[in-house]
Structure formats: C-alpha cells, structure tokens
Amino acid sequence: KAGVTQTPRYLIKTRGQQVTLSCSPISGHRSVSWYQQTPGQGLQFLFEYFSETQRNKGNFPGRFSGRQFSNSRSEMNVSTLELGDSALYLCASRRQTGSYNEQFFGPGTRLTVL
Amino acid sequence: GESVGLHLPTLSVQEGDNSIINCAYSNSASDYFIWYKQESGKGPQFIIDIRSNMDKRQGQRVTVLLNKTVKHLSLQIAATQPGDSAVYFCAENSNDYKLSFGAGTTVTVRA
C-alpha cells in the first residue's frame, strides 16, 4: 500500500512569509505526528493529531500550527518565517495513538528560508 | 533539554564487522525505546523497539540492549553491510503521545 506522502518536497521562502505543508497518511492511519529535523537540534516533536484533535504539542512558538481533516490528512503552517525555521519537516502516521512500532515516516519537506 | 542522546556522532566500521551504537537517556519514566535508521533523502525507518521490562531484544541482524540502571541502550548490528550506512537515532516514549529523539549517529561502512 502507499506510504506517507508529503508535499511539497522542497520549498524556498523568505523571512516573514508563511508556509503550509501537507501530509497524507497511510490509508487507515488516524494519527499524524509532525517533527522538525535540523543538524543542530536533531528531530524535535512539533505536534500530534488524532481524529482531527491535537493530542500533544512540543515546545515550539505559536507561529507553528497544524490541523487534521476528516480524511486524516494533515497540514502544518508556519507563519512569519525566520531563518532558523529552515529544516526538514517530517510527518509520521500510525493507526492509533501508541503503536510506534507501526509508525511510518514520510520523506519530509525541505524548507529553506532566505 | 533533550532527554535522549547518543555517545558518538559518527562511526566508521569495516564491512563484515559488528557495529555498536550507543544511546543514553535521562528520563527515568521512559518505558519504551525505539531505534530508527535514516538514509539520505528519506524519513526515519523503524528498526527495532524494546520495552523497559526487557533488557534485550533481537531482530534480523540487530540486537538492542537496555540497561535501566545506567539509563543506557545500544544497537548492535551484526555483519555490517554497505546498505547499513545511514544515520541511526534512538528515541524514547514516556506515554505522553510523543517520541523524544537523540541527535543521531552517522554510520559509514568501509568496503
């Protein structure tokens, strides 16, 4: 079956702009988590959505937000972009909360902020 | 700060040798640990997991060891192959719906 897909794969923005990233989970998966990956900080948890509800949130400023739709697809939005937001943004899906051994990551969206 | 960390950022290993990747964690409440492999241009891929009520678990060519006394876990890869070249992450979960990742160890396999 199809894996987790993320669009776009690459994105270049300038400071102050906003960006929306999309994640389509594996069919049947209701939980979607988002992570930011940078060389300096590694993988850091942003938030998790399950059945359209945010279940948990990491230590990121309010400029980072997300949502999940009824078909489990998720989007994350970053407003007022800063240079430090340049990163690989990964989403991961699993059937339900827990079951991390059945969590699958997408290839990520590489965001560059100039 | 991070609750999970790795001892070494890089590891170079001869093809056919065994690899050992280490990870230390600080959260005593952590009860579930995962090792991930991330190849260039891809997202992390699940390798093996272990719960805190175990101290060893084996998979295909991989073994994870957990020492709760010193809050340390390791990933052993037997007969390392070129396809094992990647970045390896440990991650921990303490029942709050998220994973905390270590910084990663880049494994390079020498032919």
PDB file of C-alpha atoms in Angstrom:
ATOM      1  CA  LYS A   1       0.000   0.000   0.000  1.00  0.00           C
ATOM      2  CA  ALA A   2       1.099   3.592  -0.497  1.00  0.00           C
ATOM      3  CA  GLY A   3       3.337   5.127   2.140  1.00  0.00           C
ATOM      4  CA  VAL A   4       3.155   8.503   3.823  1.00  0.00           C
ATOM      5  CA  THR A   5       3.338  11.291   1.280  1.00  0.00           C
ATOM      6  CA  GLN A   6       4.383  14.857   1.891  1.00  0.00           C
ATOM      7  CA  THR A   7       4.020  17.829  -0.383  1.00  0.00           C
ATOM      8  CA  PRO A   8       5.847  19.773  -1.497  1.00  0.00           C
ATOM      9  CA  ARG A   9       9.192  18.011  -1.184  1.00  0.00           C
ATOM     10  CA  TYR A  10      11.191  21.227  -1.421  1.00  0.00           C
ATOM     11  CA  LEU A  11      10.259  24.795  -0.650  1.00  0.00           C
ATOM     12  CA  ILE A  12      12.105  28.091  -0.615  1.00  0.00           C
ATOM     13  CA  LYS A  13      10.622  31.048   1.215  1.00  0.00           C
ATOM     14  CA  THR A  14      11.832  34.390   2.511  1.00  0.00           C
ATOM     15  CA  ARG A  15      11.725  35.726   6.034  1.00  0.00           C
ATOM     16  CA  GLY A  16       8.332  36.975   7.096  1.00  0.00           C
ATOM     17  CA  GLN A  17       6.390  34.777   4.714  1.00  0.00           C
ATOM     18  CA  GLN A  18       4.162  31.944   5.788  1.00  0.00           C
ATOM     19  CA  VAL A  19       4.127  28.363   4.556  1.00  0.00           C
ATOM     20  CA  THR A  20       1.747  25.404   4.581  1.00  0.00           C
ATOM     21  CA  LEU A  21       2.998  21.835   4.369  1.00  0.00           C
ATOM     22  CA  SER A  22       0.806  18.837   3.669  1.00  0.00           C
ATOM     23  CA  CYS A  23       0.925  15.227   4.827  1.00  0.00           C
ATOM     24  CA  SER A  24      -1.192  12.342   3.609  1.00  0.00           C
ATOM     25  CA  PRO A  25      -1.006   9.380   5.979  1.00  0.00           C
ATOM     26  CA  ILE A  26      -1.198   5.727   5.121  1.00  0.00           C
ATOM     27  CA  SER A  27      -4.761   4.618   4.499  1.00  0.00           C
ATOM     28  CA  GLY A  28      -6.411   3.647   7.768  1.00  0.00           C
ATOM     29  CA  HIS A  29      -3.982   5.595   9.923  1.00  0.00           C
ATOM     30  CA  ARG A  30      -5.676   8.171  12.117  1.00  0.00           C
ATOM     31  CA  SER A  31      -2.685   9.560  13.971  1.00  0.00           C
ATOM     32  CA  VAL A  32      -0.333  12.039  12.327  1.00  0.00           C
ATOM     33  CA  SER A  33       2.709  13.500  14.061  1.00  0.00           C
ATOM     34  CA  TRP A  34       4.979  16.260  12.827  1.00  0.00           C
ATOM     35  CA  TYR A  35       8.688  16.635  13.560  1.00  0.00           C
ATOM     36  CA  GLN A  36      11.286  19.247  12.702  1.00  0.00           C
ATOM     37  CA  GLN A  37      14.744  17.965  11.838  1.00  0.00           C
ATOM     38  CA  THR A  38      17.787  20.225  11.856  1.00  0.00           C
ATOM     39  CA  PRO A  39      21.513  19.398  12.018  1.00  0.00           C
ATOM     40  CA  GLY A  40      21.873  21.153  15.347  1.00  0.00           C
ATOM     41  CA  GLN A  41      18.743  20.065  17.193  1.00  0.00           C
ATOM     42  CA  GLY A  42      18.021  16.718  15.580  1.00  0.00           C
ATOM     43  CA  LEU A  43      14.419  15.565  15.419  1.00  0.00           C
ATOM     44  CA  GLN A  44      12.076  17.580  17.569  1.00  0.00           C
ATOM     45  CA  PHE A  45       8.410  16.853  18.093  1.00  0.00           C
ATOM     46  CA  LEU A  46       6.014  19.540  16.897  1.00  0.00           C
ATOM     47  CA  PHE A  47       2.545  18.095  17.448  1.00  0.00           C
ATOM     48  CA  GLU A  48       0.345  15.072  17.011  1.00  0.00           C
ATOM     49  CA  TYR A  49      -3.184  14.890  15.656  1.00  0.00           C
ATOM     50  CA  PHE A  50      -5.633  12.067  16.098  1.00  0.00           C
ATOM     51  CA  SER A  51      -9.149  12.133  14.692  1.00  0.00           C
ATOM     52  CA  GLU A  52      -8.874  15.859  13.947  1.00  0.00           C
ATOM     53  CA  THR A  53      -7.817  16.705  17.516  1.00  0.00           C
ATOM     54  CA  GLN A  54      -4.401  17.863  18.621  1.00  0.00           C
ATOM     55  CA  ARG A  55      -3.279  15.360  21.259  1.00  0.00           C
ATOM     56  CA  ASN A  56       0.103  16.739  22.170  1.00  0.00           C
ATOM     57  CA  LYS A  57       2.307  19.682  21.331  1.00  0.00           C
ATOM     58  CA  GLY A  58       6.045  20.221  21.518  1.00  0.00           C
ATOM     59  CA  ASN A  59       7.952  23.294  22.639  1.00  0.00           C
ATOM     60  CA  PHE A  60       7.580  25.440  19.577  1.00  0.00           C
ATOM     61  CA  PRO A  61       6.271  29.004  19.346  1.00  0.00           C
ATOM     62  CA  GLY A  62       2.712  29.756  18.331  1.00  0.00           C
ATOM     63  CA  ARG A  63       3.887  30.510  14.793  1.00  0.00           C
ATOM     64  CA  PHE A  64       3.785  26.758  14.268  1.00  0.00           C
ATOM     65  CA  SER A  65       0.289  25.378  13.944  1.00  0.00           C
ATOM     66  CA  GLY A  66      -1.420  22.439  12.395  1.00  0.00           C
ATOM     67  CA  ARG A  67      -4.694  20.767  11.698  1.00  0.00           C
ATOM     68  CA  GLN A  68      -6.106  17.465  10.612  1.00  0.00           C
ATOM     69  CA  PHE A  69      -9.001  16.848   8.286  1.00  0.00           C
ATOM     70  CA  SER A  70     -11.714  14.222   8.463  1.00  0.00           C
ATOM     71  CA  ASN A  71      -9.822  12.061   5.954  1.00  0.00           C
ATOM     72  CA  SER A  72      -6.790  12.139   8.346  1.00  0.00           C
ATOM     73  CA  ARG A  73      -4.737  14.288   6.015  1.00  0.00           C
ATOM     74  CA  SER A  74      -2.830  16.906   7.970  1.00  0.00           C
ATOM     75  CA  GLU A  75      -1.328  20.289   7.308  1.00  0.00           C
ATOM     76  CA  MET A  76       1.102  22.333   9.278  1.00  0.00           C
ATOM     77  CA  ASN A  77       1.539  26.055   8.939  1.00  0.00           C
ATOM     78  CA  VAL A  78       4.429  28.273   9.896  1.00  0.00           C
ATOM     79  CA  SER A  79       3.774  31.990   9.917  1.00  0.00           C
ATOM     80  CA  THR A  80       6.259  34.856   9.925  1.00  0.00           C
ATOM     81  CA  LEU A  81       9.114  32.620   8.837  1.00  0.00           C
ATOM     82  CA  GLU A  82      12.541  33.048  10.411  1.00  0.00           C
ATOM     83  CA  LEU A  83      15.910  31.874   9.112  1.00  0.00           C
ATOM     84  CA  GLY A  84      16.009  29.317  11.910  1.00  0.00           C
ATOM     85  CA  ASP A  85      12.897  27.637  10.567  1.00  0.00           C
ATOM     86  CA  SER A  86      14.970  26.173   7.746  1.00  0.00           C
ATOM     87  CA  ALA A  87      14.700  22.438   8.321  1.00  0.00           C
ATOM     88  CA  LEU A  88      13.385  19.129   7.120  1.00  0.00           C
ATOM     89  CA  TYR A  89       9.787  18.745   8.286  1.00  0.00           C
ATOM     90  CA  LEU A  90       8.743  15.157   8.696  1.00  0.00           C
ATOM     91  CA  CYS A  91       5.342  13.717   9.294  1.00  0.00           C
ATOM     92  CA  ALA A  92       4.626  10.250  10.546  1.00  0.00           C
ATOM     93  CA  SER A  93       1.426   8.265  10.658  1.00  0.00           C
ATOM     94  CA  ARG A  94       0.219   5.291  12.640  1.00  0.00           C
ATOM     95  CA  ARG A  95      -3.090   3.572  13.078  1.00  0.00           C
ATOM     96  CA  GLN A  96      -3.718   4.838  16.591  1.00  0.00           C
ATOM     97  CA  THR A  97      -2.000   6.536  19.463  1.00  0.00           C
ATOM     98  CA  GLY A  98       0.768   4.298  20.688  1.00  0.00           C
ATOM     99  CA  SER A  99       1.859   1.525  18.298  1.00  0.00           C
ATOM    100  CA  TYR A 100       5.098   3.333  17.482  1.00  0.00           C
ATOM    101  CA  ASN A 101       6.460   0.134  16.021  1.00  0.00           C
ATOM    102  CA  GLU A 102       3.899   0.630  13.262  1.00  0.00           C
ATOM    103  CA  GLN A 103       4.654   4.311  12.744  1.00  0.00           C
ATOM    104  CA  PHE A 104       5.846   5.281   9.292  1.00  0.00           C
ATOM    105  CA  PHE A 105       7.577   8.474   8.298  1.00  0.00           C
ATOM    106  CA  GLY A 106       7.213  10.357   5.063  1.00  0.00           C
ATOM    107  CA  PRO A 107      10.234  11.596   3.102  1.00  0.00           C
ATOM    108  CA  GLY A 108       9.869  15.102   4.504  1.00  0.00           C
ATOM    109  CA  THR A 109       9.563  18.602   3.138  1.00  0.00           C
ATOM    110  CA  ARG A 110      12.835  20.505   2.932  1.00  0.00           C
ATOM    111  CA  LEU A 111      12.100  24.133   3.801  1.00  0.00           C
ATOM    112  CA  THR A 112      14.712  26.783   3.154  1.00  0.00           C
ATOM    113  CA  VAL A 113      14.134  30.277   4.490  1.00  0.00           C
ATOM    114  CA  LEU A 114      16.223  33.029   2.899  1.00  0.00           C
TER     115      LEU A 114
ATOM    116  CA  GLY B   1      16.524  19.981  27.009  1.00  0.00           C
ATOM    117  CA  GLU B   2      16.800  16.676  25.217  1.00  0.00           C
ATOM    118  CA  SER B   3      16.158  13.586  27.262  1.00  0.00           C
ATOM    119  CA  VAL B   4      17.910  11.251  24.879  1.00  0.00           C
ATOM    120  CA  GLY B   5      21.411  11.466  23.494  1.00  0.00           C
ATOM    121  CA  LEU B   6      23.979   9.417  21.645  1.00  0.00           C
ATOM    122  CA  HIS B   7      27.566   8.986  22.681  1.00  0.00           C
ATOM    123  CA  LEU B   8      29.228   9.416  19.301  1.00  0.00           C
ATOM    124  CA  PRO B   9      28.095  11.438  16.288  1.00  0.00           C
ATOM    125  CA  THR B  10      29.957   9.244  13.789  1.00  0.00           C
ATOM    126  CA  LEU B  11      31.010   5.626  13.500  1.00  0.00           C
ATOM    127  CA  SER B  12      33.164   4.105  10.781  1.00  0.00           C
ATOM    128  CA  VAL B  13      33.058   0.331  10.512  1.00  0.00           C
ATOM    129  CA  GLN B  14      34.618  -2.226   8.198  1.00  0.00           C
ATOM    130  CA  GLU B  15      32.186  -4.217   6.087  1.00  0.00           C
ATOM    131  CA  GLY B  16      31.502  -7.526   7.780  1.00  0.00           C
ATOM    132  CA  ASP B  17      32.353  -6.290  11.262  1.00  0.00           C
ATOM    133  CA  ASN B  18      29.821  -5.745  14.002  1.00  0.00           C
ATOM    134  CA  SER B  19      28.638  -2.222  14.809  1.00  0.00           C
ATOM    135  CA  ILE B  20      27.628  -0.924  18.208  1.00  0.00           C
ATOM    136  CA  ILE B  21      25.751   2.356  18.508  1.00  0.00           C
ATOM    137  CA  ASN B  22      25.146   3.753  21.960  1.00  0.00           C
ATOM    138  CA  CYS B  23      22.488   5.990  23.426  1.00  0.00           C
ATOM    139  CA  ALA B  24      21.980   7.466  26.887  1.00  0.00           C
ATOM    140  CA  TYR B  25      18.707   8.749  28.244  1.00  0.00           C
ATOM    141  CA  SER B  26      17.903  10.750  31.343  1.00  0.00           C
ATOM    142  CA  ASN B  27      14.150  10.301  31.859  1.00  0.00           C
ATOM    143  CA  SER B  28      13.590   7.564  34.427  1.00  0.00           C
ATOM    144  CA  ALA B  29       9.933   7.445  33.399  1.00  0.00           C
ATOM    145  CA  SER B  30      10.801   6.346  29.868  1.00  0.00           C
ATOM    146  CA  ASP B  31       9.369   2.903  29.324  1.00  0.00           C
ATOM    147  CA  TYR B  32       9.644   2.360  25.600  1.00  0.00           C
ATOM    148  CA  PHE B  33      12.584   2.816  23.266  1.00  0.00           C
ATOM    149  CA  ILE B  34      12.996   2.637  19.513  1.00  0.00           C
ATOM    150  CA  TRP B  35      15.901   2.630  17.118  1.00  0.00           C
ATOM    151  CA  TYR B  36      15.424   4.274  13.736  1.00  0.00           C
ATOM    152  CA  LYS B  37      17.549   4.281  10.591  1.00  0.00           C
ATOM    153  CA  GLN B  38      17.503   7.263   8.272  1.00  0.00           C
ATOM    154  CA  GLU B  39      19.024   7.064   4.816  1.00  0.00           C
ATOM    155  CA  SER B  40      19.805  10.118   2.767  1.00  0.00           C
ATOM    156  CA  GLY B  41      16.684  11.733   1.347  1.00  0.00           C
ATOM    157  CA  LYS B  42      14.322   9.541   3.324  1.00  0.00           C
ATOM    158  CA  GLY B  43      12.411   9.688   6.548  1.00  0.00           C
ATOM    159  CA  PRO B  44      13.415   7.585   9.558  1.00  0.00           C
ATOM    160  CA  GLN B  45      12.630   3.901   9.302  1.00  0.00           C
ATOM    161  CA  PHE B  46      11.777   1.713  12.300  1.00  0.00           C
ATOM    162  CA  ILE B  47      14.439  -0.895  13.104  1.00  0.00           C
ATOM    163  CA  ILE B  48      13.622  -2.395  16.481  1.00  0.00           C
ATOM    164  CA  ASP B  49      11.984  -1.471  19.763  1.00  0.00           C
ATOM    165  CA  ILE B  50      12.221  -2.541  23.380  1.00  0.00           C
ATOM    166  CA  ARG B  51      10.093  -2.006  26.449  1.00  0.00           C
ATOM    167  CA  SER B  52      11.536  -1.219  29.839  1.00  0.00           C
ATOM    168  CA  ASN B  53      10.538  -4.624  31.233  1.00  0.00           C
ATOM    169  CA  MET B  54      13.103  -6.218  28.913  1.00  0.00           C
ATOM    170  CA  ASP B  55      16.875  -5.881  28.748  1.00  0.00           C
ATOM    171  CA  LYS B  56      17.497  -7.436  25.357  1.00  0.00           C
ATOM    172  CA  ARG B  57      15.643  -7.916  22.130  1.00  0.00           C
ATOM    173  CA  GLN B  58      16.838  -9.400  18.871  1.00  0.00           C
ATOM    174  CA  GLY B  59      15.772  -8.857  15.317  1.00  0.00           C
ATOM    175  CA  GLN B  60      17.247  -9.748  11.983  1.00  0.00           C
ATOM    176  CA  ARG B  61      20.971  -8.912  12.337  1.00  0.00           C
ATOM    177  CA  VAL B  62      20.156  -6.352  15.039  1.00  0.00           C
ATOM    178  CA  THR B  63      20.064  -6.534  18.816  1.00  0.00           C
ATOM    179  CA  VAL B  64      19.000  -3.833  21.228  1.00  0.00           C
ATOM    180  CA  LEU B  65      20.277  -3.869  24.798  1.00  0.00           C
ATOM    181  CA  LEU B  66      18.726  -1.817  27.567  1.00  0.00           C
ATOM    182  CA  ASN B  67      20.422  -1.081  30.868  1.00  0.00           C
ATOM    183  CA  LYS B  68      17.923   0.754  33.040  1.00  0.00           C
ATOM    184  CA  THR B  69      20.356   1.077  35.932  1.00  0.00           C
ATOM    185  CA  VAL B  70      22.619   3.426  33.990  1.00  0.00           C
ATOM    186  CA  LYS B  71      19.918   4.594  31.551  1.00  0.00           C
ATOM    187  CA  HIS B  72      21.738   3.316  28.516  1.00  0.00           C
ATOM    188  CA  LEU B  73      20.700   1.456  25.413  1.00  0.00           C
ATOM    189  CA  SER B  74      22.656   0.203  22.468  1.00  0.00           C
ATOM    190  CA  LEU B  75      22.034  -1.093  18.992  1.00  0.00           C
ATOM    191  CA  GLN B  76      24.237  -3.862  17.708  1.00  0.00           C
ATOM    192  CA  ILE B  77      24.340  -4.613  14.002  1.00  0.00           C
ATOM    193  CA  ALA B  78      25.897  -7.930  13.066  1.00  0.00           C
ATOM    194  CA  ALA B  79      27.983  -8.343   9.913  1.00  0.00           C
ATOM    195  CA  THR B  80      27.585  -4.721   8.860  1.00  0.00           C
ATOM    196  CA  GLN B  81      26.824  -4.262   5.173  1.00  0.00           C
ATOM    197  CA  PRO B  82      27.168  -1.229   2.860  1.00  0.00           C
ATOM    198  CA  GLY B  83      23.390  -0.824   2.970  1.00  0.00           C
ATOM    199  CA  ASP B  84      23.663  -0.191   6.700  1.00  0.00           C
ATOM    200  CA  SER B  85      25.318   3.165   6.040  1.00  0.00           C
ATOM    201  CA  ALA B  86      22.857   5.702   7.427  1.00  0.00           C
ATOM    202  CA  VAL B  87      22.088   7.881  10.417  1.00  0.00           C
ATOM    203  CA  TYR B  88      20.788   5.956  13.420  1.00  0.00           C
ATOM    204  CA  PHE B  89      18.557   7.521  16.051  1.00  0.00           C
ATOM    205  CA  CYS B  90      17.362   6.274  19.382  1.00  0.00           C
ATOM    206  CA  ALA B  91      14.023   7.566  20.614  1.00  0.00           C
ATOM    207  CA  GLU B  92      12.116   7.206  23.849  1.00  0.00           C
ATOM    208  CA  ASN B  93       8.493   7.431  24.855  1.00  0.00           C
ATOM    209  CA  SER B  94       7.066   8.029  28.267  1.00  0.00           C
ATOM    210  CA  ASN B  95       3.354   7.772  27.499  1.00  0.00           C
ATOM    211  CA  ASP B  96       2.755  11.366  26.534  1.00  0.00           C
ATOM    212  CA  TYR B  97       1.969  10.782  22.885  1.00  0.00           C
ATOM    213  CA  LYS B  98       5.344  11.836  21.555  1.00  0.00           C
ATOM    214  CA  LEU B  99       8.786  10.477  20.874  1.00  0.00           C
ATOM    215  CA  SER B 100      11.960  12.212  22.019  1.00  0.00           C
ATOM    216  CA  PHE B 101      14.878  11.585  19.696  1.00  0.00           C
ATOM    217  CA  GLY B 102      18.596  11.578  20.243  1.00  0.00           C
ATOM    218  CA  ALA B 103      20.933  13.549  17.983  1.00  0.00           C
ATOM    219  CA  GLY B 104      21.881  10.629  15.752  1.00  0.00           C
ATOM    220  CA  THR B 105      24.977   8.636  14.869  1.00  0.00           C
ATOM    221  CA  THR B 106      26.180   8.552  11.271  1.00  0.00           C
ATOM    222  CA  VAL B 107      27.424   5.082  10.396  1.00  0.00           C
ATOM    223  CA  THR B 108      29.770   4.736   7.450  1.00  0.00           C
ATOM    224  CA  VAL B 109      30.627   1.257   6.220  1.00  0.00           C
ATOM    225  CA  ARG B 110      34.075   0.869   4.657  1.00  0.00           C
ATOM    226  CA  ALA B 111      34.433  -1.667   1.867  1.00  0.00           C
TER     227      ALA B 111
END
